[in-house]
Amino acid sequence: MHAFDYARATEPSQALDLARRPDAAFIAGGTDLLQLWKAGIARPELMIDISRLALDIVKPRDDGIAIGALARLSDVADHPIVQARWPLIAEALNAGASAQVRNAATIGGNLLQRTRCAYFRSGDMPCNKRAPGSGCPAIGGENRSHAIFGGSPHCVATHASDLAVALAALDASVRVAGPAGSRLVGIGDFYLLPGDTPQRETVLGQGQLICAVDVPATAGRAAYVKVRDRASFEFAVVSVAADLVIDDGIVARARLAAGGVGTRPWRLTEAEAALIGERADAAAFDKAAAQASNGAEPLAHNAFKVELLRRTVRRALQVAGGKA
Amino acid sequence: MSKTHVTTTINGEPTEYLCEASQSMLDVLRDELDLTGTKEGCGSGDCGACSIIVDDRLVCACLMLGAEAEGRRVLTIEGMSHGDKLHPLQQKFIEMAALQCGVCTPGMLIAAKALLDRNPNPSETEVRFGLAGNLCRCTGYDKIVRAVLDVAAEQRETTR
Ligand SMILES: Cc1cc2nc3c(=O)[nH]c(=O)nc-3n(C[C@H](O)[C@H](O)[C@H](O)COP(=O)(O)OP(=O)(O)OC[C@H]3O[C@@H](n4cnc5c(N)ncnc54)[C@H](O)[C@@H]3O)c2cc1C
Ligand code: FES
Ligand code: FES
């Protein structure tokens, strides 16, 4: 296996400094990066350990919450204020991985985890994401787990994070720091469509650090519904995050995002629009769910996701709508 | 590539070692420190056979670098018994035949200990959720889950 050097950063500025080397990579929980390194997919010459930076703090405010990028998934999921005011985040985190992984993995690393596409993970089959220009065998091959939204002739891999789906529904932003200062990027702008550069997945530049995720306050009722091939410890086939504001029985605001179906976390804007101003009842939920798959472009082996997405949306709306 | 010097505590013992930057904690435990109780199943976080506890957190040693143990407290299966006196979970696993081939057992025991340390009164659902990262190809899990619930109940009795 490819050998690398190791440096532990104690300050964000030091981490950014070390990361000026183009062959360096940050390692946080290491749960994805070490998998990719073992498979020969990530080949950094220097691993910059950022896991001890003081960016692991969860700071609730009146108008939202700032979650440090180095906060562990388990600590965020167990945080009483996250559970009380942003249950969607806690639910999405607890629906993913295992206790071991959630204890080590971080919020920033979760957002940057690479796709579970088997061609990508194989390390040696053609894959435009891993080896640009080598082709995408998924398009004409095994594509049951691939995207029905956002694909291109070059890549149809889904984004695997559960957390990112919840954050997309909550209109979160990602705080990014680079040598030139820091900026806030809405999660809808953070992830890129594959287009003809599927190797680029986010707007994060080489050597830039995610410092935190900002989530606005929500008065909504929330539900995260994840459908997978086994009952636990598995990535989503389809997942849906719903955040509904209901006034006097009428839907005042609806936010829906889906995982397992898009090349990035996917907002379901037509289904959202179908709910606004409607009475929050089974008929309205059915009507909205029917819109969820509009525009889907299924592949040979994943057409089932079109109907599964509608049903998962309906379930998420029922669960969220049923909460007091 | 230079070696990294690590000062840490393993099973209560102050420990120092030199490791390659690219050695996992699992490699360090097994190959450098001769602590071979921690097993490698998959090497990718999928099976839990390599479970250890680092500063009270259950993690996979296969997805941790040896260099990351600097200044931490590490507990492995070798540190679970008190000398010849088995930990109640170990004793119960034997009594209830909660193991067959034994490959998953060290990781399962460490994960069960981490679970009970955090939650001494788990429901069956909580035990299954807490142990979801530990795969067992032999027992079908029921005996393991019952052993953990039994130990939890007995420990509550004795601390009452
Ligand atoms: C067995 C298993 C099951 C899993 N199941 C699920 C699941 O069901 N749902 C799910 O959502 N996820 C799942 N995951 C993925 C897991 O959640 C991610 O591996 C984890 O969140 C990554 O976080 P990390 O801190 O370990 O990142 P690392 O592996 O340390 O890093 C990942 C990437 O992010 C970069 N990076 C990390 N932090 C920063 C930062 N602050 N700024 C800039 N770059 C950074 C690294 O350079 C690297 O490229 C699973 C993983 C495993 C191993
Ligand atoms: S060996 Fe670490 S999880 Fe399987
Ligand atoms: S006893 Fe054989 S894998 Fe669990």
XYZ file of C-alpha atoms and ligand atoms in Angstrom:
545
model
C 0.000 0.000 0.000
C 1.078 3.548 -0.757
C 3.068 5.015 2.169
C 2.487 8.550 3.431
C 3.779 10.977 6.036
C 1.682 12.076 8.975
C 1.372 15.473 10.633
C -0.986 16.463 13.409
C -2.404 19.990 13.160
C -3.217 21.821 16.360
C -4.590 25.053 14.833
C -6.768 25.548 11.741
C -4.191 28.012 10.364
C -1.493 25.367 10.698
C -3.701 22.820 8.928
C -4.258 25.269 6.046
C -0.541 25.961 5.901
C 0.370 22.274 5.701
C -2.310 21.801 3.050
C -0.591 24.121 0.589
C 1.122 20.965 -0.659
C -1.054 19.643 -3.484
C -0.308 16.029 -2.478
C -1.642 16.450 1.077
C -5.023 15.334 2.418
C -6.840 16.159 5.627
C -7.759 13.168 7.740
C -10.579 13.661 10.264
C -12.282 10.458 11.452
C -10.515 8.580 8.670
C -13.481 6.270 8.122
C -13.789 7.054 4.421
C -10.287 8.244 3.594
C -8.593 5.124 4.984
C -11.000 2.887 3.061
C -10.149 4.777 -0.118
C -6.448 4.665 0.692
C -6.564 0.895 1.288
C -8.277 0.481 -2.078
C -5.532 2.546 -3.735
C -8.025 5.273 -4.700
C -6.673 8.017 -2.400
C -2.882 8.313 -2.610
C -1.795 11.294 -0.487
C 1.875 11.786 0.342
C 0.959 13.608 3.547
C -1.972 12.973 5.879
C -2.781 16.057 7.928
C -4.606 14.913 11.049
C -7.224 17.571 11.808
C -9.190 15.469 14.300
C -7.887 17.407 17.310
C -8.688 20.901 16.042
C -11.059 22.754 18.349
C -13.675 22.785 15.577
C -15.801 20.129 17.262
C -18.165 22.443 19.098
C -21.948 22.460 18.705
C -23.229 25.992 19.279
C -26.999 26.580 19.344
C -28.236 30.141 18.887
C -31.755 31.579 18.760
C -31.753 31.686 14.977
C -29.921 28.459 14.312
C -27.106 26.169 15.224
C -23.444 26.017 14.220
C -22.079 22.487 14.172
C -18.274 22.263 14.140
C -16.895 20.284 11.218
C -14.863 18.054 13.539
C -17.826 17.187 15.781
C -18.336 13.422 15.804
C -21.572 12.120 14.287
C -22.480 10.381 17.565
C -21.941 13.527 19.640
C -24.173 15.546 17.334
C -26.853 12.839 17.233
C -26.843 12.642 21.057
C -26.826 16.403 21.614
C -30.027 17.257 23.551
C -30.613 20.544 21.700
C -30.074 18.919 18.306
C -32.552 16.220 19.312
C -35.104 18.752 20.536
C -34.866 21.395 17.801
C -33.290 19.670 14.790
C -34.503 16.068 15.192
C -34.104 15.608 11.420
C -30.320 15.819 11.866
C -30.266 13.359 14.772
C -32.528 10.936 12.896
C -30.454 11.072 9.712
C -27.224 10.515 11.647
C -28.591 7.601 13.646
C -29.935 6.014 10.461
C -26.391 5.731 9.121
C -23.364 3.498 9.641
C -22.617 1.823 13.014
C -21.803 2.982 16.538
C -18.103 2.492 15.773
C -18.213 4.609 12.618
C -20.451 7.322 14.112
C -18.055 7.623 17.073
C -15.076 8.297 14.814
C -16.606 10.010 11.778
C -17.021 13.772 11.644
C -19.606 16.143 10.188
C -17.212 17.621 7.598
C -15.916 14.198 6.557
C -19.457 12.923 6.178
C -20.321 15.672 3.702
C -17.185 14.858 1.688
C -17.468 11.072 1.666
C -17.166 9.599 -1.822
C -19.836 7.631 -3.642
C -20.495 3.937 -2.948
C -20.644 3.182 -6.706
C -18.967 -0.238 -6.963
C -17.072 0.737 -10.114
C -15.600 3.743 -8.343
C -14.772 1.752 -5.192
C -13.251 -1.156 -7.142
C -10.126 0.924 -7.642
C -9.304 -0.625 -11.024
C -12.410 -0.724 -13.262
C -12.930 2.268 -15.564
C -14.587 5.223 -13.776
C -14.683 8.853 -14.860
C -14.850 10.033 -11.260
C -11.675 8.200 -10.269
C -9.827 8.136 -13.587
C -11.257 10.950 -15.746
C -11.782 9.909 -19.344
C -11.753 6.154 -18.634
C -15.522 5.811 -19.095
C -18.543 4.998 -16.949
C -19.359 1.285 -16.926
C -22.370 1.889 -14.657
C -24.383 3.565 -17.411
C -24.643 0.340 -19.382
C -23.856 -2.040 -16.520
C -24.860 -2.695 -12.925
C -26.779 0.444 -12.060
C -29.426 -0.639 -9.565
C -27.981 1.657 -6.902
C -27.340 4.614 -9.202
C -29.003 7.978 -9.734
C -32.300 8.785 -11.419
C -31.676 12.540 -11.105
C -28.695 14.654 -12.095
C -26.727 12.067 -14.048
C -24.655 12.910 -17.105
C -23.257 10.803 -19.966
C -20.085 10.663 -17.830
C -21.342 9.627 -14.383
C -24.502 8.455 -12.642
C -23.136 7.788 -9.135
C -25.273 8.847 -6.172
C -24.127 10.871 -3.208
C -24.173 8.536 -0.191
C -24.523 10.807 2.836
C -27.663 10.702 4.969
C -26.689 13.858 6.824
C -26.395 15.866 3.600
C -30.000 14.989 2.743
C -31.246 16.326 6.083
C -29.086 19.436 5.696
C -30.433 20.010 2.186
C -33.995 19.963 3.543
C -32.985 22.408 6.287
C -31.255 24.889 3.922
C -27.977 24.578 5.822
C -24.747 26.296 4.786
C -21.177 25.083 4.857
C -18.476 27.351 6.299
C -15.312 26.931 4.254
C -11.877 28.355 5.103
C -8.931 28.789 2.786
C -5.678 30.716 2.920
C -7.573 33.806 1.703
C -10.268 33.725 4.396
C -13.592 32.039 4.949
C -16.931 31.989 3.140
C -20.365 30.524 3.643
C -21.783 28.306 0.869
C -25.421 27.181 0.792
C -25.641 23.405 0.676
C -27.546 23.658 -2.610
C -24.485 25.304 -4.151
C -21.901 23.205 -2.326
C -22.368 20.024 -4.360
C -21.716 20.028 -8.112
C -23.527 18.031 -10.770
C -21.174 15.573 -12.504
C -21.468 17.075 -16.001
C -18.238 16.296 -17.820
C -16.085 16.675 -14.680
C -17.474 14.035 -12.295
C -14.147 14.005 -10.425
C -15.160 17.423 -9.000
C -17.916 16.861 -6.457
C -18.011 20.093 -4.441
C -16.926 23.709 -4.703
C -14.279 23.058 -2.042
C -10.858 23.885 -3.470
C -7.681 21.870 -2.851
C -6.421 22.579 0.653
C -9.617 24.279 1.834
C -11.057 23.325 5.174
C -14.689 22.921 6.214
C -14.963 24.625 9.604
C -18.640 24.285 10.415
C -22.138 23.716 9.169
C -24.718 26.438 9.911
C -28.330 25.317 10.165
C -31.138 27.882 10.465
C -33.794 27.413 13.126
C -36.902 25.559 12.024
C -40.365 25.366 13.492
C -41.126 22.427 11.266
C -42.198 18.884 12.020
C -39.583 16.575 10.690
C -39.099 13.010 9.539
C -36.227 11.104 7.997
C -37.285 7.881 6.298
C -34.547 5.623 4.968
C -35.207 2.549 2.849
C -32.298 0.119 2.596
C -31.541 -3.457 1.647
C -31.167 -4.553 5.274
C -32.763 -3.065 8.369
C -29.653 -1.367 9.742
C -25.988 -0.591 9.018
C -26.510 0.020 5.307
C -26.533 2.918 2.874
C -29.861 4.178 1.539
C -31.538 2.800 -1.541
C -33.880 5.758 -1.197
C -34.213 8.180 1.710
C -36.370 11.240 2.276
C -36.048 14.138 4.699
C -39.208 16.153 5.299
C -39.626 19.393 7.212
C -43.212 20.666 7.338
C -44.661 23.807 8.884
C -48.374 23.367 9.416
C -50.576 26.289 10.576
C -54.186 25.536 11.519
C -54.026 22.318 9.571
C -52.708 24.040 6.425
C -49.205 23.449 5.057
C -47.405 26.800 5.269
C -43.978 25.553 4.283
C -42.722 22.229 2.970
C -39.145 21.184 2.413
C -38.310 17.774 1.008
C -34.956 16.313 0.073
C -34.061 12.823 -1.102
C -31.009 10.581 -0.939
C -30.086 7.539 -2.993
C -31.690 9.032 -6.093
C -29.505 11.965 -7.113
C -25.905 12.600 -8.041
C -26.099 15.076 -5.177
C -28.628 15.462 -2.321
C -31.841 16.190 -4.225
C -34.501 18.776 -3.306
C -37.978 17.754 -4.492
C -39.257 21.206 -5.405
C -42.355 20.140 -7.348
C -43.596 17.954 -4.507
C -42.927 20.839 -2.101
C -44.926 23.270 -4.245
C -47.846 20.845 -4.438
C -48.210 20.966 -0.644
C -48.234 24.702 0.013
C -51.646 25.994 1.061
C -53.140 22.491 1.149
C -54.796 20.887 4.140
C -52.205 18.548 5.698
C -54.051 15.318 5.078
C -53.554 11.989 3.331
C -55.004 13.265 0.060
C -52.570 16.182 -0.120
C -49.658 13.937 0.828
C -50.594 11.473 -1.932
C -50.882 14.295 -4.456
C -47.496 15.724 -3.509
C -45.829 12.315 -3.471
C -47.038 11.731 -7.023
C -44.926 14.745 -8.094
C -41.758 13.547 -6.360
C -40.318 11.631 -9.302
C -41.037 14.277 -11.959
C -38.077 14.547 -14.287
C -36.542 11.229 -13.225
C -34.327 9.499 -15.784
C -34.093 5.887 -14.634
C -31.436 3.499 -15.928
C -31.895 -0.139 -16.933
C -31.867 -1.526 -13.374
C -33.189 1.258 -11.166
C -36.597 2.172 -12.555
C -38.037 0.821 -9.289
C -36.654 3.940 -7.580
C -39.231 6.100 -9.386
C -42.121 4.489 -7.488
C -40.086 3.826 -4.334
C -39.268 7.526 -4.094
C -42.967 8.464 -4.316
C -43.830 6.001 -1.579
C -40.959 7.102 0.628
C -42.064 10.730 0.252
C -45.612 9.790 1.205
C -44.357 7.930 4.280
C -42.122 10.822 5.328
C -45.025 13.281 4.956
C -47.316 11.034 6.987
C -44.756 10.666 9.770
C -43.863 14.379 9.838
C -47.480 15.486 9.490
C -48.515 13.146 12.301
C -46.165 14.785 14.797
C -47.581 17.362 17.176
C 9.029 7.963 5.306
C 9.896 8.610 8.923
C 8.454 6.644 11.797
C 6.146 8.272 14.306
C 6.799 7.951 18.013
C 3.601 7.418 19.994
C 3.072 7.653 23.765
C -0.231 6.239 24.887
C -1.965 4.066 27.471
C -3.098 0.585 26.494
C -5.172 -1.476 28.904
C -4.040 0.776 31.744
C -0.332 0.403 30.927
C 1.692 3.406 29.760
C 2.963 2.305 26.338
C 5.332 3.719 23.748
C 5.876 2.531 20.217
C 7.267 3.544 16.866
C 5.002 3.053 13.894
C 4.894 3.830 10.201
C 2.528 6.706 9.476
C 0.518 4.346 7.320
C 0.123 1.577 9.917
C -3.409 1.245 11.237
C -4.052 0.928 14.957
C -5.053 -2.648 14.241
C -1.639 -3.328 12.646
C 0.117 -1.712 15.596
C -1.811 -3.753 18.154
C -1.334 -7.044 16.365
C 2.084 -6.698 14.717
C 4.014 -4.329 16.995
C 2.490 -4.932 20.429
C 1.545 -8.600 20.020
C -2.010 -7.914 21.177
C -3.661 -10.301 18.741
C -7.029 -10.545 20.517
C -8.333 -7.750 18.311
C -9.255 -9.365 14.995
C -9.267 -8.228 11.392
C -12.382 -9.264 9.509
C -12.825 -6.797 6.660
C -10.363 -3.947 7.190
C -13.025 -1.480 6.058
C -15.300 -0.736 9.016
C -17.948 -3.208 7.934
C -17.623 -6.048 10.467
C -16.577 -4.691 13.886
C -14.138 -7.556 14.621
C -11.441 -4.930 15.281
C -13.509 -2.962 17.843
C -11.543 -1.196 20.560
C -12.381 1.590 22.993
C -10.400 4.821 22.696
C -11.067 7.460 25.365
C -14.449 5.838 26.128
C -15.455 5.706 22.450
C -16.025 2.457 20.631
C -14.190 2.590 17.278
C -12.833 0.325 14.565
C -9.061 -0.115 14.926
C -8.813 -0.862 11.196
C -9.962 2.693 10.342
C -7.692 4.443 12.833
C -4.007 5.220 12.337
C -1.557 3.993 14.966
C -0.284 7.572 15.184
C -3.724 8.747 16.303
C -3.417 6.950 19.662
C -1.017 9.637 20.916
C -2.109 10.676 24.412
C -5.229 8.498 24.355
C -6.435 5.649 26.561
C -6.948 2.455 24.576
C -8.836 -0.584 25.786
C -8.603 -3.880 23.902
C -10.056 -7.294 24.637
C -6.840 -8.177 26.516
C -7.741 -5.497 29.082
C -11.278 -6.664 29.697
C -10.719 -9.326 32.368
C -9.122 -8.640 35.726
C -6.224 -11.111 35.633
C -7.854 -14.539 35.545
C -11.228 -13.163 36.535
C -13.343 -12.818 33.434
C -15.504 -9.765 32.848
C -19.186 -10.621 33.471
C -19.854 -10.294 29.729
C -17.108 -12.808 28.935
C -18.468 -15.199 31.569
C -22.009 -14.853 30.265
C -20.975 -15.371 26.624
C -19.440 -18.717 27.679
C -22.427 -19.756 29.797
C -24.961 -18.896 27.108
C -22.903 -20.208 24.178
C -23.001 -16.761 22.608
C -20.029 -17.675 20.443
C -19.105 -20.397 18.002
C -16.032 -19.822 15.811
C -15.083 -16.842 17.999
C -13.793 -14.483 15.331
C -16.381 -11.833 16.108
C -16.247 -12.396 19.868
C -13.517 -9.975 20.999
C -15.123 -7.152 19.009
C -18.595 -8.141 20.171
C -17.510 -8.130 23.835
C -15.787 -4.763 23.536
C -18.823 -3.291 21.765
C -21.138 -4.740 24.420
C -18.983 -3.265 27.183
C -19.015 0.146 25.492
C -22.787 -0.112 25.211
C -23.349 -1.014 28.884
C -20.864 1.600 30.085
C -23.038 4.251 28.408
C -26.419 2.708 29.015
C -26.668 0.222 31.904
C -30.352 -0.379 31.217
C -30.746 -0.961 27.484
C -33.851 -2.311 25.786
C -33.459 -5.178 23.337
C -33.807 -2.670 20.491
C -31.027 -0.552 21.958
C -28.744 -3.582 22.258
C -29.402 -4.524 18.634
C -28.838 -0.920 17.516
C -25.646 -0.653 19.584
C -24.222 -3.909 18.216
C -25.301 -3.349 14.594
C -21.687 -2.686 13.613
C -20.572 -6.146 14.767
C -21.279 -8.936 12.339
C -21.456 -12.572 13.421
C -21.710 -15.298 10.822
C -22.342 -18.113 13.330
C -24.699 -17.436 16.199
C -27.635 -15.645 14.613
C -27.218 -12.898 17.253
C -30.041 -13.959 19.605
C -27.766 -15.553 22.186
C -25.447 -12.562 22.076
C -28.295 -10.106 22.592
C -29.711 -12.183 25.442
C -26.297 -12.462 27.102
C -25.872 -8.686 27.028
C -29.384 -8.092 28.408
C -28.772 -10.663 31.173
C -25.506 -9.065 32.247
C -27.174 -5.652 32.281
C -29.952 -7.002 34.508
C -27.481 -8.733 36.872
C -25.305 -5.632 37.145
C -28.342 -3.553 38.048
C -29.199 -6.115 40.768
C -25.741 -5.979 42.332
C -25.479 -2.183 42.270
C -28.899 -1.774 43.856
C -18.999 0.646 7.379
C -19.472 2.032 7.042
C -20.828 2.304 6.908
C -21.266 3.585 6.597
N -22.611 3.839 6.479
C -23.031 5.111 6.224
C -24.416 5.441 6.124
O -25.279 4.577 6.259
N -24.762 6.745 5.885
C -23.828 7.726 5.737
O -24.197 8.888 5.547
N -22.522 7.444 5.803
C -22.110 6.172 6.038
N -20.783 5.892 6.088
C -19.830 6.932 5.729
C -19.335 7.668 6.940
O -20.387 8.413 7.502
C -18.196 8.548 6.463
O -17.111 7.690 6.165
C -17.762 9.545 7.520
O -18.797 10.405 7.879
C -16.581 10.341 7.027
O -16.152 11.195 8.058
P -14.655 11.119 8.561
O -14.487 12.178 9.593
O -14.283 9.745 8.948
O -13.919 11.550 7.221
P -12.477 11.177 6.669
O -12.462 9.794 6.177
O -11.434 11.591 7.645
O -12.420 12.183 5.440
C -13.263 12.046 4.328
C -12.870 13.114 3.293
O -13.178 14.406 3.770
C -12.016 15.221 3.862
N -12.217 16.022 5.073
C -12.623 15.550 6.292
N -12.878 16.567 7.121
C -12.637 17.706 6.421
C -12.726 19.092 6.739
N -13.144 19.533 7.946
N -12.405 19.993 5.785
C -11.998 19.583 4.553
N -11.886 18.290 4.191
C -12.207 17.365 5.124
C -10.857 14.273 3.888
O -9.693 14.856 3.331
C -11.368 13.148 3.000
O -11.218 13.483 1.654
C -20.325 4.617 6.414
C -18.961 4.348 6.556
C -18.518 3.086 6.872
C -17.056 2.834 7.029
S -11.777 -5.310 10.544
Fe -12.325 -3.368 11.213
S -14.461 -3.405 10.906
Fe -13.876 -5.291 10.007
S -19.033 -16.687 16.486
Fe -18.306 -16.984 14.459
S -18.577 -15.011 13.644
Fe -19.538 -14.805 15.537
